[in-house]
Amino acid sequence: METNQYITDFYNHYDEDARLSLRHGSVEFLTTMRYIQTYIKPGFRILEIGAGTGRYSHALARQGYTVDAVELVGHNIEIFRRNTQPGENITITQGNATDLSAFPDNQYHITLLLGPLYHLYNTQDKRQALSEAIRVTKKGGIIFAAYVISDGCLLDEGFKRQTINVAQYIKEGLVDSRTFAARSRPKDLFELVRKEDIDRIMATFPTTRLHYIASDGCALLIRESIDAMDDQEFDLYMKYHFATCEREDLLGVTSHALDIFQK
């Protein structure tokens, strides 16, 4: 797979740290970390593929875990290195999620694939990235794979904020006029999927799904309300979110989903 220049140009000017630090953006981070903490144990070794600027990698390294990270975009790697604190047992390597040949088989207890599947536009590339993540994970290890979900994005960015033109997307063949299923091109940056797409991709792998989570739920759709909450209100909202983020009747509304499975 060739490097997508659109991705490089986007992340050269995008502040990923700020996205996850905003109150509504922190819902995704807090949810992902909550599930990581469910499975992580002292002495575990972690690989983060597509680590960005290191929000997750550094958080885990600062808890005392050994973390190796892979990132495609040089600009992100520079920020990752600047964010590294003394005492972190952490490495960063430039590389592509679809080719982890520099990493041996069965090496990691936990493997994080929290960004690359956002930017892979066909089933072959998605399965290749997942296959590589599974290969480097120990037998019995846990893989966390994140996706951008089409319906949450259409509701938020299309119908509510109108930063995308749904009617134009239909005209261009990027949204089905009957089912509203979406497809993406590299210049669109983000690959929008539904749970049935993820299920179809995963059907070829001999893994066991542990959780499928609406990792930010309605947080982007109601971002203004969440950002206006005080600490007590936000704590209550997060309790609600954690109680409902695996409910099947709410999974499609999220903007991001987290698929957690065991090798």
PDB file of C-alpha atoms in Angstrom:
ATOM      1  CA  MET A   1       0.000   0.000   0.000  1.00  0.00           C
ATOM      2  CA  GLU A   2       1.373   3.412  -1.009  1.00  0.00           C
ATOM      3  CA  THR A   3       1.515   6.243   1.491  1.00  0.00           C
ATOM      4  CA  ASN A   4      -1.569   8.436   1.184  1.00  0.00           C
ATOM      5  CA  GLN A   5      -0.318  12.000   0.750  1.00  0.00           C
ATOM      6  CA  TYR A   6      -3.707  13.310   1.846  1.00  0.00           C
ATOM      7  CA  ILE A   7      -3.151  11.715   5.262  1.00  0.00           C
ATOM      8  CA  THR A   8       0.342  13.170   5.595  1.00  0.00           C
ATOM      9  CA  ASP A   9      -0.863  16.652   4.644  1.00  0.00           C
ATOM     10  CA  PHE A  10      -3.815  16.431   7.062  1.00  0.00           C
ATOM     11  CA  TYR A  11      -1.831  15.331  10.107  1.00  0.00           C
ATOM     12  CA  ASN A  12       0.928  17.844   9.409  1.00  0.00           C
ATOM     13  CA  HIS A  13      -1.622  20.504  10.370  1.00  0.00           C
ATOM     14  CA  TYR A  14      -3.963  18.681  12.763  1.00  0.00           C
ATOM     15  CA  ASP A  15      -3.736  18.777  16.567  1.00  0.00           C
ATOM     16  CA  GLU A  16      -4.713  15.236  17.596  1.00  0.00           C
ATOM     17  CA  ASP A  17      -3.731  15.842  21.221  1.00  0.00           C
ATOM     18  CA  ALA A  18      -6.202  18.714  21.417  1.00  0.00           C
ATOM     19  CA  ARG A  19      -9.007  16.607  19.920  1.00  0.00           C
ATOM     20  CA  LEU A  20      -8.782  14.018  22.690  1.00  0.00           C
ATOM     21  CA  SER A  21      -8.262  16.673  25.364  1.00  0.00           C
ATOM     22  CA  LEU A  22     -11.493  18.576  24.708  1.00  0.00           C
ATOM     23  CA  ARG A  23     -14.238  17.456  27.081  1.00  0.00           C
ATOM     24  CA  HIS A  24     -16.386  15.883  24.359  1.00  0.00           C
ATOM     25  CA  GLY A  25     -13.291  14.372  22.724  1.00  0.00           C
ATOM     26  CA  SER A  26     -12.115  12.915  26.030  1.00  0.00           C
ATOM     27  CA  VAL A  27     -15.102  10.539  26.073  1.00  0.00           C
ATOM     28  CA  GLU A  28     -13.417   8.374  23.436  1.00  0.00           C
ATOM     29  CA  PHE A  29     -10.054   8.490  25.236  1.00  0.00           C
ATOM     30  CA  LEU A  30     -11.508   7.718  28.668  1.00  0.00           C
ATOM     31  CA  THR A  31     -13.582   4.863  27.277  1.00  0.00           C
ATOM     32  CA  THR A  32     -10.679   3.278  25.425  1.00  0.00           C
ATOM     33  CA  MET A  33      -8.396   3.592  28.438  1.00  0.00           C
ATOM     34  CA  ARG A  34     -11.075   2.094  30.695  1.00  0.00           C
ATOM     35  CA  TYR A  35     -11.222  -1.043  28.549  1.00  0.00           C
ATOM     36  CA  ILE A  36      -7.437  -1.241  28.237  1.00  0.00           C
ATOM     37  CA  GLN A  37      -7.200  -1.143  32.030  1.00  0.00           C
ATOM     38  CA  THR A  38      -9.632  -4.079  32.175  1.00  0.00           C
ATOM     39  CA  TYR A  39      -7.116  -6.345  30.439  1.00  0.00           C
ATOM     40  CA  ILE A  40      -3.670  -4.925  31.148  1.00  0.00           C
ATOM     41  CA  LYS A  41      -1.473  -6.501  33.824  1.00  0.00           C
ATOM     42  CA  PRO A  42       1.909  -5.633  35.342  1.00  0.00           C
ATOM     43  CA  GLY A  43       4.741  -6.607  33.034  1.00  0.00           C
ATOM     44  CA  PHE A  44       2.620  -6.483  29.886  1.00  0.00           C
ATOM     45  CA  ARG A  45       4.273  -5.229  26.716  1.00  0.00           C
ATOM     46  CA  ILE A  46       2.201  -3.010  24.426  1.00  0.00           C
ATOM     47  CA  LEU A  47       2.408  -2.117  20.744  1.00  0.00           C
ATOM     48  CA  GLU A  48       0.501   0.876  19.428  1.00  0.00           C
ATOM     49  CA  ILE A  49       0.168   0.918  15.639  1.00  0.00           C
ATOM     50  CA  GLY A  50      -0.637   4.336  14.212  1.00  0.00           C
ATOM     51  CA  ALA A  51       0.224   6.027  17.487  1.00  0.00           C
ATOM     52  CA  GLY A  52      -0.193   9.587  16.234  1.00  0.00           C
ATOM     53  CA  THR A  53       1.375  11.993  18.705  1.00  0.00           C
ATOM     54  CA  GLY A  54       1.311   9.370  21.466  1.00  0.00           C
ATOM     55  CA  ARG A  55      -1.723  10.191  23.609  1.00  0.00           C
ATOM     56  CA  TYR A  56      -2.305   6.535  24.487  1.00  0.00           C
ATOM     57  CA  SER A  57       1.302   5.361  24.294  1.00  0.00           C
ATOM     58  CA  HIS A  58       2.553   8.004  26.716  1.00  0.00           C
ATOM     59  CA  ALA A  59      -0.364   7.501  29.112  1.00  0.00           C
ATOM     60  CA  LEU A  60       0.458   3.791  29.340  1.00  0.00           C
ATOM     61  CA  ALA A  61       4.232   4.297  29.513  1.00  0.00           C
ATOM     62  CA  ARG A  62       3.705   6.709  32.417  1.00  0.00           C
ATOM     63  CA  GLN A  63       1.875   3.928  34.219  1.00  0.00           C
ATOM     64  CA  GLY A  64       5.064   1.852  33.981  1.00  0.00           C
ATOM     65  CA  TYR A  65       4.344  -0.314  30.949  1.00  0.00           C
ATOM     66  CA  THR A  66       6.797  -1.022  28.133  1.00  0.00           C
ATOM     67  CA  VAL A  67       5.387   0.509  24.957  1.00  0.00           C
ATOM     68  CA  ASP A  68       6.560   0.286  21.359  1.00  0.00           C
ATOM     69  CA  ALA A  69       4.857   2.604  18.889  1.00  0.00           C
ATOM     70  CA  VAL A  70       4.621   2.768  15.100  1.00  0.00           C
ATOM     71  CA  GLU A  71       3.547   5.911  13.271  1.00  0.00           C
ATOM     72  CA  LEU A  72       3.395   6.788   9.587  1.00  0.00           C
ATOM     73  CA  VAL A  73       3.570  10.593   9.665  1.00  0.00           C
ATOM     74  CA  GLY A  74       6.918  12.213  10.451  1.00  0.00           C
ATOM     75  CA  HIS A  75       5.301  15.336  11.925  1.00  0.00           C
ATOM     76  CA  ASN A  76       3.445  13.188  14.471  1.00  0.00           C
ATOM     77  CA  ILE A  77       6.658  11.362  15.361  1.00  0.00           C
ATOM     78  CA  GLU A  78       8.388  14.674  16.128  1.00  0.00           C
ATOM     79  CA  ILE A  79       5.594  15.619  18.543  1.00  0.00           C
ATOM     80  CA  PHE A  80       5.588  12.110  20.018  1.00  0.00           C
ATOM     81  CA  ARG A  81       9.288  12.437  20.827  1.00  0.00           C
ATOM     82  CA  ARG A  82       8.847  15.916  22.294  1.00  0.00           C
ATOM     83  CA  ASN A  83       6.086  14.562  24.547  1.00  0.00           C
ATOM     84  CA  THR A  84       8.260  11.746  25.893  1.00  0.00           C
ATOM     85  CA  GLN A  85       9.118  12.237  29.561  1.00  0.00           C
ATOM     86  CA  PRO A  86      12.180  10.920  31.418  1.00  0.00           C
ATOM     87  CA  GLY A  87      11.605   7.426  32.716  1.00  0.00           C
ATOM     88  CA  GLU A  88       9.183   6.321  30.007  1.00  0.00           C
ATOM     89  CA  ASN A  89      10.083   2.892  28.621  1.00  0.00           C
ATOM     90  CA  ILE A  90       8.912   3.705  25.126  1.00  0.00           C
ATOM     91  CA  THR A  91      10.081   3.568  21.501  1.00  0.00           C
ATOM     92  CA  ILE A  92       8.720   5.118  18.313  1.00  0.00           C
ATOM     93  CA  THR A  93       9.352   3.785  14.794  1.00  0.00           C
ATOM     94  CA  GLN A  94       8.168   5.146  11.473  1.00  0.00           C
ATOM     95  CA  GLY A  95       6.176   2.529   9.632  1.00  0.00           C
ATOM     96  CA  ASN A  96       2.965   1.440   7.958  1.00  0.00           C
ATOM     97  CA  ALA A  97       0.215  -0.563   9.650  1.00  0.00           C
ATOM     98  CA  THR A  98       0.013  -2.932   6.682  1.00  0.00           C
ATOM     99  CA  ASP A  99       3.675  -3.949   6.978  1.00  0.00           C
ATOM    100  CA  LEU A 100       5.063  -4.660  10.442  1.00  0.00           C
ATOM    101  CA  SER A 101       7.839  -6.917   9.174  1.00  0.00           C
ATOM    102  CA  ALA A 102      10.278  -5.190  11.540  1.00  0.00           C
ATOM    103  CA  PHE A 103       8.364  -6.725  14.455  1.00  0.00           C
ATOM    104  CA  PRO A 104       8.485 -10.447  15.354  1.00  0.00           C
ATOM    105  CA  ASP A 105       5.527 -12.780  15.768  1.00  0.00           C
ATOM    106  CA  ASN A 106       3.820 -13.262  19.135  1.00  0.00           C
ATOM    107  CA  GLN A 107       5.588 -10.371  20.867  1.00  0.00           C
ATOM    108  CA  TYR A 108       2.935  -8.227  22.556  1.00  0.00           C
ATOM    109  CA  HIS A 109       0.327  -8.804  25.226  1.00  0.00           C
ATOM    110  CA  ILE A 110      -1.801  -5.874  24.029  1.00  0.00           C
ATOM    111  CA  THR A 111      -1.847  -4.368  20.531  1.00  0.00           C
ATOM    112  CA  LEU A 112      -3.590  -1.069  19.809  1.00  0.00           C
ATOM    113  CA  LEU A 113      -4.802  -0.289  16.280  1.00  0.00           C
ATOM    114  CA  LEU A 114      -6.604   2.937  17.107  1.00  0.00           C
ATOM    115  CA  GLY A 115      -6.099   4.997  13.963  1.00  0.00           C
ATOM    116  CA  PRO A 116      -4.956   3.142  10.823  1.00  0.00           C
ATOM    117  CA  LEU A 117      -8.352   1.623   9.998  1.00  0.00           C
ATOM    118  CA  TYR A 118      -9.692   5.168   9.678  1.00  0.00           C
ATOM    119  CA  HIS A 119      -7.576   5.556   6.540  1.00  0.00           C
ATOM    120  CA  LEU A 120      -7.692   2.187   4.743  1.00  0.00           C
ATOM    121  CA  TYR A 121     -10.213   2.210   1.917  1.00  0.00           C
ATOM    122  CA  ASN A 122     -10.591  -1.395   0.827  1.00  0.00           C
ATOM    123  CA  THR A 123     -11.150  -4.728   2.538  1.00  0.00           C
ATOM    124  CA  GLN A 124      -7.754  -6.113   1.494  1.00  0.00           C
ATOM    125  CA  ASP A 125      -5.817  -3.307   3.202  1.00  0.00           C
ATOM    126  CA  LYS A 126      -7.975  -3.448   6.326  1.00  0.00           C
ATOM    127  CA  ARG A 127      -7.482  -7.201   6.633  1.00  0.00           C
ATOM    128  CA  GLN A 128      -3.753  -6.810   6.027  1.00  0.00           C
ATOM    129  CA  ALA A 129      -3.455  -4.292   8.888  1.00  0.00           C
ATOM    130  CA  LEU A 130      -5.542  -6.505  11.179  1.00  0.00           C
ATOM    131  CA  SER A 131      -3.537  -9.572  10.170  1.00  0.00           C
ATOM    132  CA  GLU A 132      -0.285  -7.819  11.054  1.00  0.00           C
ATOM    133  CA  ALA A 133      -1.686  -6.669  14.401  1.00  0.00           C
ATOM    134  CA  ILE A 134      -2.799 -10.209  15.184  1.00  0.00           C
ATOM    135  CA  ARG A 135       0.518 -11.706  14.058  1.00  0.00           C
ATOM    136  CA  VAL A 136       2.642  -9.634  16.437  1.00  0.00           C
ATOM    137  CA  THR A 137       0.289 -10.282  19.377  1.00  0.00           C
ATOM    138  CA  LYS A 138       0.908 -13.194  21.734  1.00  0.00           C
ATOM    139  CA  LYS A 139      -1.513 -16.121  21.792  1.00  0.00           C
ATOM    140  CA  GLY A 140      -4.240 -15.064  24.192  1.00  0.00           C
ATOM    141  CA  GLY A 141      -3.297 -11.399  23.762  1.00  0.00           C
ATOM    142  CA  ILE A 142      -5.822  -8.627  23.188  1.00  0.00           C
ATOM    143  CA  ILE A 143      -6.185  -6.385  20.125  1.00  0.00           C
ATOM    144  CA  PHE A 144      -8.059  -3.061  20.192  1.00  0.00           C
ATOM    145  CA  ALA A 145      -9.185  -1.871  16.749  1.00  0.00           C
ATOM    146  CA  ALA A 146     -10.950   1.489  16.225  1.00  0.00           C
ATOM    147  CA  TYR A 147     -13.201   2.559  13.362  1.00  0.00           C
ATOM    148  CA  VAL A 148     -15.049   5.679  12.204  1.00  0.00           C
ATOM    149  CA  ILE A 149     -18.775   4.917  12.044  1.00  0.00           C
ATOM    150  CA  SER A 150     -20.800   6.382   9.204  1.00  0.00           C
ATOM    151  CA  ASP A 151     -24.167   7.022  10.841  1.00  0.00           C
ATOM    152  CA  GLY A 152     -22.767   8.958  13.787  1.00  0.00           C
ATOM    153  CA  CYS A 153     -20.721  11.088  11.392  1.00  0.00           C
ATOM    154  CA  LEU A 154     -23.665  11.727   9.053  1.00  0.00           C
ATOM    155  CA  LEU A 155     -25.878  12.746  11.970  1.00  0.00           C
ATOM    156  CA  ASP A 156     -23.234  15.014  13.502  1.00  0.00           C
ATOM    157  CA  GLU A 157     -21.298  16.465  10.576  1.00  0.00           C
ATOM    158  CA  GLY A 158     -23.982  16.095   7.921  1.00  0.00           C
ATOM    159  CA  PHE A 159     -27.393  16.840   9.364  1.00  0.00           C
ATOM    160  CA  LYS A 160     -26.471  18.772  12.541  1.00  0.00           C
ATOM    161  CA  ARG A 161     -23.327  20.811  11.858  1.00  0.00           C
ATOM    162  CA  GLN A 162     -23.495  20.580   8.041  1.00  0.00           C
ATOM    163  CA  THR A 163     -19.744  20.477   7.614  1.00  0.00           C
ATOM    164  CA  ILE A 164     -20.396  17.837   4.968  1.00  0.00           C
ATOM    165  CA  ASN A 165     -23.123  18.047   2.331  1.00  0.00           C
ATOM    166  CA  VAL A 166     -25.100  14.803   2.472  1.00  0.00           C
ATOM    167  CA  ALA A 167     -27.024  15.563  -0.715  1.00  0.00           C
ATOM    168  CA  GLN A 168     -23.748  16.178  -2.564  1.00  0.00           C
ATOM    169  CA  TYR A 169     -22.289  12.969  -1.162  1.00  0.00           C
ATOM    170  CA  ILE A 170     -25.309  11.094  -2.537  1.00  0.00           C
ATOM    171  CA  LYS A 171     -24.860  12.777  -5.920  1.00  0.00           C
ATOM    172  CA  GLU A 172     -21.177  11.760  -5.974  1.00  0.00           C
ATOM    173  CA  GLY A 173     -22.008   8.160  -5.038  1.00  0.00           C
ATOM    174  CA  LEU A 174     -20.329   8.386  -1.624  1.00  0.00           C
ATOM    175  CA  VAL A 175     -23.606   7.825   0.249  1.00  0.00           C
ATOM    176  CA  ASP A 176     -26.250   5.371  -0.920  1.00  0.00           C
ATOM    177  CA  SER A 177     -29.529   7.209  -1.506  1.00  0.00           C
ATOM    178  CA  ARG A 178     -31.597   4.308  -0.131  1.00  0.00           C
ATOM    179  CA  THR A 179     -29.580   2.826   2.760  1.00  0.00           C
ATOM    180  CA  PHE A 180     -27.316   5.837   3.494  1.00  0.00           C
ATOM    181  CA  ALA A 181     -24.327   3.484   3.693  1.00  0.00           C
ATOM    182  CA  ALA A 182     -21.146   5.423   2.981  1.00  0.00           C
ATOM    183  CA  ARG A 183     -17.935   4.821   1.103  1.00  0.00           C
ATOM    184  CA  SER A 184     -14.790   6.927   1.020  1.00  0.00           C
ATOM    185  CA  ARG A 185     -11.884   7.832  -1.225  1.00  0.00           C
ATOM    186  CA  PRO A 186      -8.336   8.633  -0.075  1.00  0.00           C
ATOM    187  CA  LYS A 187      -8.949  12.357  -0.587  1.00  0.00           C
ATOM    188  CA  ASP A 188     -11.915  12.094   1.832  1.00  0.00           C
ATOM    189  CA  LEU A 189      -9.403  10.988   4.506  1.00  0.00           C
ATOM    190  CA  PHE A 190     -11.753   9.000   6.750  1.00  0.00           C
ATOM    191  CA  GLU A 191     -13.222   5.628   5.847  1.00  0.00           C
ATOM    192  CA  LEU A 192     -16.801   5.443   7.153  1.00  0.00           C
ATOM    193  CA  VAL A 193     -18.131   1.997   8.041  1.00  0.00           C
ATOM    194  CA  ARG A 194     -20.957   0.250   9.868  1.00  0.00           C
ATOM    195  CA  LYS A 195     -20.801  -2.671  12.272  1.00  0.00           C
ATOM    196  CA  GLU A 196     -21.841  -5.114   9.545  1.00  0.00           C
ATOM    197  CA  ASP A 197     -18.795  -4.031   7.531  1.00  0.00           C
ATOM    198  CA  ILE A 198     -16.543  -4.707  10.525  1.00  0.00           C
ATOM    199  CA  ASP A 199     -18.175  -8.097  11.107  1.00  0.00           C
ATOM    200  CA  ARG A 200     -17.551  -9.032   7.476  1.00  0.00           C
ATOM    201  CA  ILE A 201     -13.891  -7.982   7.675  1.00  0.00           C
ATOM    202  CA  MET A 202     -13.334  -9.927  10.903  1.00  0.00           C
ATOM    203  CA  ALA A 203     -15.093 -13.093   9.709  1.00  0.00           C
ATOM    204  CA  THR A 204     -11.866 -14.456   8.194  1.00  0.00           C
ATOM    205  CA  PHE A 205      -9.862 -14.274  11.436  1.00  0.00           C
ATOM    206  CA  PRO A 206      -9.858 -17.019  14.113  1.00  0.00           C
ATOM    207  CA  THR A 207     -10.272 -14.530  16.943  1.00  0.00           C
ATOM    208  CA  THR A 208     -12.808 -14.111  19.742  1.00  0.00           C
ATOM    209  CA  ARG A 209     -14.636 -10.816  20.099  1.00  0.00           C
ATOM    210  CA  LEU A 210     -14.694  -9.645  23.716  1.00  0.00           C
ATOM    211  CA  HIS A 211     -16.420  -6.289  23.290  1.00  0.00           C
ATOM    212  CA  TYR A 212     -17.810  -4.047  20.567  1.00  0.00           C
ATOM    213  CA  ILE A 213     -18.176  -0.534  21.980  1.00  0.00           C
ATOM    214  CA  ALA A 214     -19.644   2.794  20.927  1.00  0.00           C
ATOM    215  CA  SER A 215     -16.501   4.488  22.172  1.00  0.00           C
ATOM    216  CA  ASP A 216     -17.772   8.063  22.070  1.00  0.00           C
ATOM    217  CA  GLY A 217     -21.490   7.319  21.859  1.00  0.00           C
ATOM    218  CA  CYS A 218     -23.440  10.552  21.251  1.00  0.00           C
ATOM    219  CA  ALA A 219     -20.612  12.755  22.524  1.00  0.00           C
ATOM    220  CA  LEU A 220     -19.878  14.447  19.191  1.00  0.00           C
ATOM    221  CA  LEU A 221     -23.541  14.885  18.387  1.00  0.00           C
ATOM    222  CA  ILE A 222     -24.146  16.725  21.688  1.00  0.00           C
ATOM    223  CA  ARG A 223     -20.655  18.190  22.032  1.00  0.00           C
ATOM    224  CA  GLU A 224     -21.837  21.673  23.002  1.00  0.00           C
ATOM    225  CA  SER A 225     -23.837  20.263  25.921  1.00  0.00           C
ATOM    226  CA  ILE A 226     -20.958  18.082  27.094  1.00  0.00           C
ATOM    227  CA  ASP A 227     -18.431  20.905  26.864  1.00  0.00           C
ATOM    228  CA  ALA A 228     -20.725  23.065  29.004  1.00  0.00           C
ATOM    229  CA  MET A 229     -20.999  20.473  31.797  1.00  0.00           C
ATOM    230  CA  ASP A 230     -19.294  21.026  35.121  1.00  0.00           C
ATOM    231  CA  ASP A 231     -17.204  18.211  36.589  1.00  0.00           C
ATOM    232  CA  GLN A 232     -20.097  16.676  38.518  1.00  0.00           C
ATOM    233  CA  GLU A 233     -22.400  16.649  35.481  1.00  0.00           C
ATOM    234  CA  PHE A 234     -19.655  15.197  33.285  1.00  0.00           C
ATOM    235  CA  ASP A 235     -18.945  12.426  35.810  1.00  0.00           C
ATOM    236  CA  LEU A 236     -22.635  11.514  35.752  1.00  0.00           C
ATOM    237  CA  TYR A 237     -22.674  11.564  31.952  1.00  0.00           C
ATOM    238  CA  MET A 238     -19.666   9.247  31.836  1.00  0.00           C
ATOM    239  CA  LYS A 239     -21.402   6.821  34.206  1.00  0.00           C
ATOM    240  CA  TYR A 240     -24.344   6.791  31.796  1.00  0.00           C
ATOM    241  CA  HIS A 241     -22.021   6.330  28.818  1.00  0.00           C
ATOM    242  CA  PHE A 242     -20.132   3.430  30.400  1.00  0.00           C
ATOM    243  CA  ALA A 243     -23.446   1.783  31.307  1.00  0.00           C
ATOM    244  CA  THR A 244     -24.781   1.995  27.749  1.00  0.00           C
ATOM    245  CA  CYS A 245     -21.807   1.949  25.355  1.00  0.00           C
ATOM    246  CA  GLU A 246     -22.218  -1.768  24.578  1.00  0.00           C
ATOM    247  CA  ARG A 247     -25.997  -1.709  24.160  1.00  0.00           C
ATOM    248  CA  GLU A 248     -26.829  -3.027  20.690  1.00  0.00           C
ATOM    249  CA  ASP A 249     -29.621  -0.500  20.144  1.00  0.00           C
ATOM    250  CA  LEU A 250     -27.172   2.404  20.552  1.00  0.00           C
ATOM    251  CA  LEU A 251     -24.083   1.117  18.720  1.00  0.00           C
ATOM    252  CA  GLY A 252     -24.850   2.688  15.352  1.00  0.00           C
ATOM    253  CA  VAL A 253     -25.186   6.262  16.583  1.00  0.00           C
ATOM    254  CA  THR A 254     -21.566   6.607  17.697  1.00  0.00           C
ATOM    255  CA  SER A 255     -18.938   8.399  15.609  1.00  0.00           C
ATOM    256  CA  HIS A 256     -16.177   5.981  16.693  1.00  0.00           C
ATOM    257  CA  ALA A 257     -16.351   2.316  17.596  1.00  0.00           C
ATOM    258  CA  LEU A 258     -13.866   0.043  19.344  1.00  0.00           C
ATOM    259  CA  ASP A 259     -13.661  -3.658  18.487  1.00  0.00           C
ATOM    260  CA  ILE A 260     -11.812  -5.642  21.164  1.00  0.00           C
ATOM    261  CA  PHE A 261     -10.867  -9.232  20.405  1.00  0.00           C
ATOM    262  CA  GLN A 262      -8.534 -11.964  21.622  1.00  0.00           C
ATOM    263  CA  LYS A 263      -6.036 -13.926  19.572  1.00  0.00           C
TER     264      LYS A 263
END
